[in-house]
Coordinates of C-alpha atoms and ligand atoms in Angstrom, one line a residue:
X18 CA -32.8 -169.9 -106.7
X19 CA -35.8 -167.6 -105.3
X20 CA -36.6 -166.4 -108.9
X21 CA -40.0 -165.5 -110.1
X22 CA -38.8 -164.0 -113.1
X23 CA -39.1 -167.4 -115.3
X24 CA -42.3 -167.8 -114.9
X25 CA -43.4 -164.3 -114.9
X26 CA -45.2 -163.1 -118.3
X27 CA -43.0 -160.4 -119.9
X28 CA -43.6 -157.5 -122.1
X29 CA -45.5 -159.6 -124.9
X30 CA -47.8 -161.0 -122.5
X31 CA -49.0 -157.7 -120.7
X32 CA -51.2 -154.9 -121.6
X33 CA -49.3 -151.5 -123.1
X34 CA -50.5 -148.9 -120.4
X35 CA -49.0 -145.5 -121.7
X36 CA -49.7 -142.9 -118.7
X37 CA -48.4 -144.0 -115.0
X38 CA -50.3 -146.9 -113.8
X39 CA -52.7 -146.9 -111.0
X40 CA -51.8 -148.3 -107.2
X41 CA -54.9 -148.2 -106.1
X42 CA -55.9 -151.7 -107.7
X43 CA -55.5 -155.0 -106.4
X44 CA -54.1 -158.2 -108.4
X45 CA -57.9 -158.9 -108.3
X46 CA -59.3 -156.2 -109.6
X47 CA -61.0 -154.1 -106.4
X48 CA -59.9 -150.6 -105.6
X49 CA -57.8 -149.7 -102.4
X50 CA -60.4 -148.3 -100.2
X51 CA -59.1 -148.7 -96.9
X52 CA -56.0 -148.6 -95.0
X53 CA -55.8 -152.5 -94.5
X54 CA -56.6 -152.8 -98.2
X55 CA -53.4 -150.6 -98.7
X56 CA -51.6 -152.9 -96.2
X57 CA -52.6 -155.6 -98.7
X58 CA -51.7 -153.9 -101.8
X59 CA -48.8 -152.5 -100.5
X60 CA -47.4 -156.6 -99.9
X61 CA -48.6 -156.9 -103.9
X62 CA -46.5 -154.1 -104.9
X63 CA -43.0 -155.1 -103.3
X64 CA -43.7 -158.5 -105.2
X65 CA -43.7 -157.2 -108.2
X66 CA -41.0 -154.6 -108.0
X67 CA -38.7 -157.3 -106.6
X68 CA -39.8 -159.7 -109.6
X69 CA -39.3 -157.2 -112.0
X70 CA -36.7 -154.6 -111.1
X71 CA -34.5 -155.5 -108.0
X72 CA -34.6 -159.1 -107.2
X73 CA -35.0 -161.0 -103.7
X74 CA -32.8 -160.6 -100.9
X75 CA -32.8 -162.9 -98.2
X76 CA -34.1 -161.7 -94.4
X77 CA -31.8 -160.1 -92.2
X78 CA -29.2 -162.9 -90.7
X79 CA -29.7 -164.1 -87.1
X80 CA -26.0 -163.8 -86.4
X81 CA -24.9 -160.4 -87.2
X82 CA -21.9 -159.6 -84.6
X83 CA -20.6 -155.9 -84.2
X84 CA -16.6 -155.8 -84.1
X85 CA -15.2 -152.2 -82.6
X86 CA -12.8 -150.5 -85.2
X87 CA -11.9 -147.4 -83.3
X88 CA -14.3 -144.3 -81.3
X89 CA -12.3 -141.4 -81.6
X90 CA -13.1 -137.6 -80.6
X91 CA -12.6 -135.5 -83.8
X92 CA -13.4 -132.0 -85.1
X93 CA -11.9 -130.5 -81.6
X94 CA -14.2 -132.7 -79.7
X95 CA -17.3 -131.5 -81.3
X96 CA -18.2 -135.2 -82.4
X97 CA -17.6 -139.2 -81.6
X98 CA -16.6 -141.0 -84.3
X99 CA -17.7 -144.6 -84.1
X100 CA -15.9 -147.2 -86.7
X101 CA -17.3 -151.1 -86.6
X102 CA -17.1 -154.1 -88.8
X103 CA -20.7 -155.7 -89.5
X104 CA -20.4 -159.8 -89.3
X105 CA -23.2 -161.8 -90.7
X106 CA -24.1 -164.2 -92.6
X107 CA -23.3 -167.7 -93.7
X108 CA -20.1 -168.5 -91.6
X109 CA -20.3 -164.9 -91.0
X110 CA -18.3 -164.2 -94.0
X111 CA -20.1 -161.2 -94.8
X112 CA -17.9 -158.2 -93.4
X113 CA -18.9 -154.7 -94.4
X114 CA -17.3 -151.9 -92.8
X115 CA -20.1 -149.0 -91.1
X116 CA -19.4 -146.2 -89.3
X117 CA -21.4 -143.1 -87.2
X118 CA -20.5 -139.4 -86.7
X119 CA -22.2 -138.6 -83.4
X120 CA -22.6 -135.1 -81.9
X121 CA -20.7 -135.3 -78.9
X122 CA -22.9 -132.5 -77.3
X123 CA -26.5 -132.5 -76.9
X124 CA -29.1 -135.4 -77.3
X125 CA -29.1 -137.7 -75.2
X126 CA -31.0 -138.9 -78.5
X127 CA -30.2 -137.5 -82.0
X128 CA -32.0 -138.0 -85.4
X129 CA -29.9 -139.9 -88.4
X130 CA -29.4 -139.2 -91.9
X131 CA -27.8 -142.8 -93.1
X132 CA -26.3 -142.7 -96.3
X133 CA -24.7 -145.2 -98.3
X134 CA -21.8 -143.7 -97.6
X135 CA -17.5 -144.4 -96.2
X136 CA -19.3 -141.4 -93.8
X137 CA -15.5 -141.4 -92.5
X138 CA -13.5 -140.5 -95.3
X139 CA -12.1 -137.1 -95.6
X140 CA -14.0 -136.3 -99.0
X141 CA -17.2 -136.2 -96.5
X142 CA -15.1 -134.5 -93.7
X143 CA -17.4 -130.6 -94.8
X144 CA -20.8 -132.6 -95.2
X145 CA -20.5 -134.8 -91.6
X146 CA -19.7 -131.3 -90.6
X147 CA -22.5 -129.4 -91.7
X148 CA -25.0 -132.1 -90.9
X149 CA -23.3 -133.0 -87.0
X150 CA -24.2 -129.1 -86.6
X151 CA -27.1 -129.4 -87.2
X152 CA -28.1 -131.9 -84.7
X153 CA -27.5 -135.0 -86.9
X154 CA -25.8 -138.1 -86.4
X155 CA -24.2 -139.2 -89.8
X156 CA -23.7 -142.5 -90.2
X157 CA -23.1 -144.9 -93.5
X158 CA -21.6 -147.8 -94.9
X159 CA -19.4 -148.9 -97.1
X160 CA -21.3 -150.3 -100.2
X161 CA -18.1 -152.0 -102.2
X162 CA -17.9 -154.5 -98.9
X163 CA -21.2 -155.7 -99.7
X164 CA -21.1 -155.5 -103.2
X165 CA -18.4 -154.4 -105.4
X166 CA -19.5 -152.5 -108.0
X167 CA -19.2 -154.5 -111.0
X168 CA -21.0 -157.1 -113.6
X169 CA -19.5 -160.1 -111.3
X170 CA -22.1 -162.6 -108.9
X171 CA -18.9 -164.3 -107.6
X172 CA -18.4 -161.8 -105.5
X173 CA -20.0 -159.6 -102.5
X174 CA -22.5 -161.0 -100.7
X175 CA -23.4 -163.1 -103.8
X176 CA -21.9 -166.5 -103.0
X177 CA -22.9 -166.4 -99.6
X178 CA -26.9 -166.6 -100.5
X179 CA -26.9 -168.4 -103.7
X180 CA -30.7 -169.3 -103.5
X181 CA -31.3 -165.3 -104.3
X182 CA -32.0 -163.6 -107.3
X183 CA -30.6 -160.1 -105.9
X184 CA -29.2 -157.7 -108.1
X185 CA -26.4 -155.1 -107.1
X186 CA -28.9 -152.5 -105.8
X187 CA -31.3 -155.0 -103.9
X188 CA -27.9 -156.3 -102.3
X189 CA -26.7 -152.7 -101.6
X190 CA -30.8 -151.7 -100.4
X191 CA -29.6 -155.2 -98.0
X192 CA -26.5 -153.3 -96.7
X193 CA -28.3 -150.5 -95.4
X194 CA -30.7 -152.6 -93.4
X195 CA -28.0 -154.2 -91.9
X196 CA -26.6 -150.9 -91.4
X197 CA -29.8 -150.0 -89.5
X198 CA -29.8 -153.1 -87.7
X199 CA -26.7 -151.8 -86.0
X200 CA -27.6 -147.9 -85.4
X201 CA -31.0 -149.7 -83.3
X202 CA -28.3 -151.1 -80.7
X203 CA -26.6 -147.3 -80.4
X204 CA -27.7 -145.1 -77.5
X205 CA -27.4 -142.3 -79.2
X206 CA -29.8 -142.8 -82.0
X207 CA -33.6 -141.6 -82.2
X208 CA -34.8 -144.9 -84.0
X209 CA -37.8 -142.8 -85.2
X210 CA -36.0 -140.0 -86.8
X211 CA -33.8 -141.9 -89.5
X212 CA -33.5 -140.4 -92.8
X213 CA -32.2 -142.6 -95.8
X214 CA -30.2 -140.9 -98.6
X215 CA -27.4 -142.1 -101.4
X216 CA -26.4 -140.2 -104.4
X217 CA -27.1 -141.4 -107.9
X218 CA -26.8 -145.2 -108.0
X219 CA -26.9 -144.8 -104.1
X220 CA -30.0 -142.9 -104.6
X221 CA -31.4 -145.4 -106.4
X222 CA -30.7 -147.7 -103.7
X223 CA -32.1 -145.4 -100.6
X224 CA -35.3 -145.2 -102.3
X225 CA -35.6 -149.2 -102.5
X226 CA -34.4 -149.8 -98.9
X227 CA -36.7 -146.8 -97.9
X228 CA -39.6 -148.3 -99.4
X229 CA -39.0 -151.5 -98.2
X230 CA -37.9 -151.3 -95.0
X231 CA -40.5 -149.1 -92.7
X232 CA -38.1 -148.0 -89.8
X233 CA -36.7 -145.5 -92.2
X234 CA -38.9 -142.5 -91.5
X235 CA -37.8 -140.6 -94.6
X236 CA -36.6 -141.4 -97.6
X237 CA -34.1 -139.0 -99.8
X238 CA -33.2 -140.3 -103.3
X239 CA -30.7 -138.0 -104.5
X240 CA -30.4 -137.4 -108.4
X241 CA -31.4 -140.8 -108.8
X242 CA -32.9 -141.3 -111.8
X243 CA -33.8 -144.4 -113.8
X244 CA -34.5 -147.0 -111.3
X245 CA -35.0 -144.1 -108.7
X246 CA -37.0 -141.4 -108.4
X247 CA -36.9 -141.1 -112.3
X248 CA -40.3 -142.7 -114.2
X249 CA -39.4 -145.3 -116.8
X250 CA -42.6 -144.1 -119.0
X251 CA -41.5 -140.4 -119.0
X252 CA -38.1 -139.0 -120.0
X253 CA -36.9 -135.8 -120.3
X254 CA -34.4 -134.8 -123.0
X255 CA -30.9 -136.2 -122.7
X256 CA -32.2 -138.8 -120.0
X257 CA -31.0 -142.6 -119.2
X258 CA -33.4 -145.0 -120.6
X259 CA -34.1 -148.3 -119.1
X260 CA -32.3 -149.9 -122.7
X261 CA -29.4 -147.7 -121.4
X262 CA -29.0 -148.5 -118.1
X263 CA -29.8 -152.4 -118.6
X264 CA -27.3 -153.0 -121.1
X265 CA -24.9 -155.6 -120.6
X266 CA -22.4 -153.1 -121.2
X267 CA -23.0 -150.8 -118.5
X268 CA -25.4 -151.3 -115.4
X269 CA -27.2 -154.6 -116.2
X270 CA -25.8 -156.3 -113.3
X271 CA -28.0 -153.9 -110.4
X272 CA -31.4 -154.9 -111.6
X273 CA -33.3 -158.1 -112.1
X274 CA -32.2 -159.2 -115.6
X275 CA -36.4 -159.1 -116.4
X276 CA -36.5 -155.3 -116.6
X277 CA -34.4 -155.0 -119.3
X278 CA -36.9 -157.2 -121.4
X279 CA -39.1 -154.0 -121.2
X280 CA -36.5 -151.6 -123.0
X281 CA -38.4 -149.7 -125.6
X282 CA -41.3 -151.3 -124.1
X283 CA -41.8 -149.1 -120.9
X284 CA -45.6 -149.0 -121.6
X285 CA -45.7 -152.7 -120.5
X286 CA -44.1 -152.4 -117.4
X287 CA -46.7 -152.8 -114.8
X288 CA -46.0 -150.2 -112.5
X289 CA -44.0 -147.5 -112.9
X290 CA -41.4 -145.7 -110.0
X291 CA -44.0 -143.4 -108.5
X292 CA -45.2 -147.4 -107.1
X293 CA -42.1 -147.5 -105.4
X294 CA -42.4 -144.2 -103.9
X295 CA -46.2 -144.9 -102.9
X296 CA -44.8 -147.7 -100.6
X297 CA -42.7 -145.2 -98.7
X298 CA -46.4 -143.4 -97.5
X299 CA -47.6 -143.0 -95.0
X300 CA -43.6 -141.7 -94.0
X301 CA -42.1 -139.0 -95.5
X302 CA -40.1 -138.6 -98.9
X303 CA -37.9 -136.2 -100.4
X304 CA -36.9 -136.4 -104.0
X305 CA -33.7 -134.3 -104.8
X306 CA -32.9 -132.9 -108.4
X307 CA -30.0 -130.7 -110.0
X308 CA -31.5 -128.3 -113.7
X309 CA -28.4 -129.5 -115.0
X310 CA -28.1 -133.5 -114.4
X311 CA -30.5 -134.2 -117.4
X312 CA -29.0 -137.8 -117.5
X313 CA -31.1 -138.6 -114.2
X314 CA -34.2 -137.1 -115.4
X315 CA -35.7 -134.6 -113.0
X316 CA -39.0 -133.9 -114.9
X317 CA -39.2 -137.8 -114.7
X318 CA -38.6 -137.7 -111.1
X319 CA -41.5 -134.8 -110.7
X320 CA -43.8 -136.8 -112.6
X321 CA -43.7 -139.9 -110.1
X322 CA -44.0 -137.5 -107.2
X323 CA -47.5 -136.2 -108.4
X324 CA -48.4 -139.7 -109.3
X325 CA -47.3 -140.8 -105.5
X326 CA -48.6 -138.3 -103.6
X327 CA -52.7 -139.6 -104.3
X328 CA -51.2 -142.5 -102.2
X329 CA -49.9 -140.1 -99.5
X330 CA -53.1 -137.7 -99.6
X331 CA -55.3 -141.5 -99.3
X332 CA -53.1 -142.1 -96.2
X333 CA -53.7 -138.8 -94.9
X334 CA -49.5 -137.5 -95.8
X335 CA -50.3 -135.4 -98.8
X336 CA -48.0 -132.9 -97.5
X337 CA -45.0 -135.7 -96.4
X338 CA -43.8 -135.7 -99.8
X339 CA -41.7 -133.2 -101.5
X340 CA -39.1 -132.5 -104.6
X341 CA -36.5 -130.1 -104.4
X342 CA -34.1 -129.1 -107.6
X343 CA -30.8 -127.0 -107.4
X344 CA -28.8 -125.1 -109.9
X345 CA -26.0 -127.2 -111.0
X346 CA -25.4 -131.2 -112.4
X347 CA -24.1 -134.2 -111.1
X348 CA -22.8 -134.2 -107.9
X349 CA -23.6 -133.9 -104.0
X350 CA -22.5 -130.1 -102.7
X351 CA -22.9 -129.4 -98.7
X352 CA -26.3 -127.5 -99.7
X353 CA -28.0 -130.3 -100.7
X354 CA -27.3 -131.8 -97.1
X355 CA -28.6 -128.5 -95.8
X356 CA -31.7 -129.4 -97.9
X357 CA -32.3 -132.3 -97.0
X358 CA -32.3 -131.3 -93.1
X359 CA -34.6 -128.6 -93.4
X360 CA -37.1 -130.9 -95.2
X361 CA -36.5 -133.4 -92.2
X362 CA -36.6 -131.1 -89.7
X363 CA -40.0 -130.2 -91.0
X364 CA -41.7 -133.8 -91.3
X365 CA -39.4 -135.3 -88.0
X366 CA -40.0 -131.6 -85.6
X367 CA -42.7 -129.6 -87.1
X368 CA -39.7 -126.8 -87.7
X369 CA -40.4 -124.3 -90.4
X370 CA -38.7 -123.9 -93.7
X371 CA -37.5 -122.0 -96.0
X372 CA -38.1 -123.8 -99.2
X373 CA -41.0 -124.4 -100.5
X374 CA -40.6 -128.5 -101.5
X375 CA -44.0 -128.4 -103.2
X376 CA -43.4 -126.2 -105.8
X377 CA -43.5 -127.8 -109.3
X378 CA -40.3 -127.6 -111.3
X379 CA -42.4 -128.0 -114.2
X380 CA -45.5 -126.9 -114.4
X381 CA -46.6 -127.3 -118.3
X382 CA -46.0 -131.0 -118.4
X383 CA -49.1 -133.0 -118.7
X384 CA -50.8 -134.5 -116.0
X385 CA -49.5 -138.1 -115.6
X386 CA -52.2 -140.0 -115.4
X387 CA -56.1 -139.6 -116.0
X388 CA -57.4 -142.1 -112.9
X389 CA -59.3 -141.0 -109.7
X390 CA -57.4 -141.5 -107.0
X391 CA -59.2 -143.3 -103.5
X392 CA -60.7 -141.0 -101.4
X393 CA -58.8 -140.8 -98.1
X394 CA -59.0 -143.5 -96.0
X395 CA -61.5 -143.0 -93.6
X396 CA -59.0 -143.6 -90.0
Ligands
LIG22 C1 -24.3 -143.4 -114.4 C2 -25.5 -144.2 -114.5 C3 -26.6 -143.5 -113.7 C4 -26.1 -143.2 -112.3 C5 -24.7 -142.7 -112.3 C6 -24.1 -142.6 -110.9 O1 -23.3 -143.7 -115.2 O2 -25.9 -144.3 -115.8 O3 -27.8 -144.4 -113.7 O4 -26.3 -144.2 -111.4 O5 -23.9 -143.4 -113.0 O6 -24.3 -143.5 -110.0 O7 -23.3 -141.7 -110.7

């Protein structure tokens, strides 16, 4: 199996570092100082997220095949709806079910927002709606077909890679590349203008794909929390630790069985998430919050967002990162959609807006961390 993890020095063997660590430093020792240094670093970082966090997934398959499901005009022919089976893998017995709500006016080219998402069901039948109105196609997959969600590697795409040390979100962050790799072949879609969301655990997910994957050109974790947006290092009141979400009775199965090593020990982590956000620069990304949902940890989630952005000022994108926060708790209301378009409509068209997505939440918490950020890259 394609594991670092056993040979990896764990929390005893690694230096307690208490505010959010600095990206700008190389394995070696020098400081970021140039864009190909970042290149560099950036290749550094994914290693050790994916050691420590996520796990390895395998490269996209050579043999992926797209079966039709239906294209029917809905919503009194205001949109396409596009339905397809995804075929890859070993034997191509990986089969997860994707699907696209298309403006049927307009275009000929339309940006995405791609969510980890049955897009099709009737639950999302207001939010495809809403965001097909506004010039979007909406398109998603269906993340139980390439992983159900539960403690079980003999399942999902699991069996069918058995040299990987994925975990559940690394195989879901998997499904929406695949997911992507499909959209590429549509007509229809602006490959530049793709926006990656998911709610929650789906969140979580988006913002791993996002950073990973560079052809998403913003990234939208949505109340994501721990193993999101959320910092490990900094919790608010009433937020999911990393003991909490990596125990064996509830979520230990979506990360790299490592991280939870570093429960009660966050200061020995060697990155925090505002790392996984940095990769996202120089693209744009958009972390969304609720005052209520204290269980994903929105002051957490601010926190890595003014850690990140040095990275984005450094690549000259200071102002391609944003946080936004609602009224409310847990859940994904046709507003936040709205939100979301208006950020993208900004960073994708230049389009004004009406929110103001750098206004801090909360402004008395302490500066997270005390180090000098790189000077801009000189381009
Ligand atoms: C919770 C979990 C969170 C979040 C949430 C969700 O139970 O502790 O990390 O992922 O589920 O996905 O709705």
């Amino acid at each position: 199996m394609q594991s670092a993890s056993d040979t990896l020095p764990g929390p005893d063997a690694l230096p307690s570092i208490r505010e959010l660590p600095n990206p700008f430093i190389m394995n070696d020792g020098t400081e970021v100082s140039t864009v190909a240094q970042w290149r560099k670093r950036r290749e550094e970082i994914i290693k050790l997220i994916l050691d420590y966090e996520y796990g390895h997934m395998p490269p996209k398959p050579d043999n992926m095949e797209i079966e039709a499901v239906s294209t029917e005009t809905i919503l009194d022919g205001a949109v396409v709806q596009k339905r397809v089976i995804l075929k890859m893998g070993p034997g191509q017995k990986i089969r997860v079910n994707a699907g696209a709500i298309i403006p049927a006016k307009g275009g000929p080219k339309f940006p995405v927002v791609l969510s980890i998402d049955p897009v099709w069901s009737d639950k999302l039948a207001p939010s495809a709606a809403s965001i097909v109105a506004r010039g979007y196609i909406f398109a998603g997959f269906d993340k139980q077909d390439v992983d159900p969600d539960k403690a079980d590697r003999g399942d999902g795409v699991h069996p069918h890679y058995p040299g990987y040390d994925w975990a559940t979100l690394s195989a879901w962050a998997w499904g929406f590349m695949r997911t992507m790799d499909w959209l590429e072949t549509l007509e229809a879609v602006d490959r530049e203008h793709v926006a990656v969301t998911g709610h929650s655990r789906g969140g979580k997910t988006a913002l791993l794909a996002g950073a990973l994957d560079e052809r998403f050109a913003l990234v939208a974790p949505h109340c994501s929390g721990t193993g999101g947006s959320g910092a490990c290092r900094i919790m608010g009141k009433g937020s999911e630790t990393l003991g909490a979400i990596t125990s064996p009775m509830r979520f230990q199965y979506w990360f790299q069985p490592k991280f939870g090593e570093f429960s009660g020990r966050e200061d020995r982590l060697p990155f925090d998430q505002h790392w996984v956000k940095a990769l996202v620069a120089p693209r744009a990304l958009l972390a969304q919050e609720a005052r209520d949902d204290h269980w994903a940890n929105p002051i957490g989630s601010q926190q890595t967002n003014i850690a990140a952005k040095p990275v984005f000022d450094f690549l000259g994108a200071g102002d391609r990162i944003g946080y936004f926060i609602r009224d409310g708790g847990h859940s994904v209301p046709v507003e936040d959609w709205e939100t979301l378009i208006e950020f993208a409509d900004r960073v994708f068209f230049g389009k004004p807006t009406r929110q103001d997505f750098s206004r801090l939440e909360f402004p008395d918490a302490p500066k997270p961390y005390s180090w000098k950020p790189s000077a801009p890259a000189v381009k």
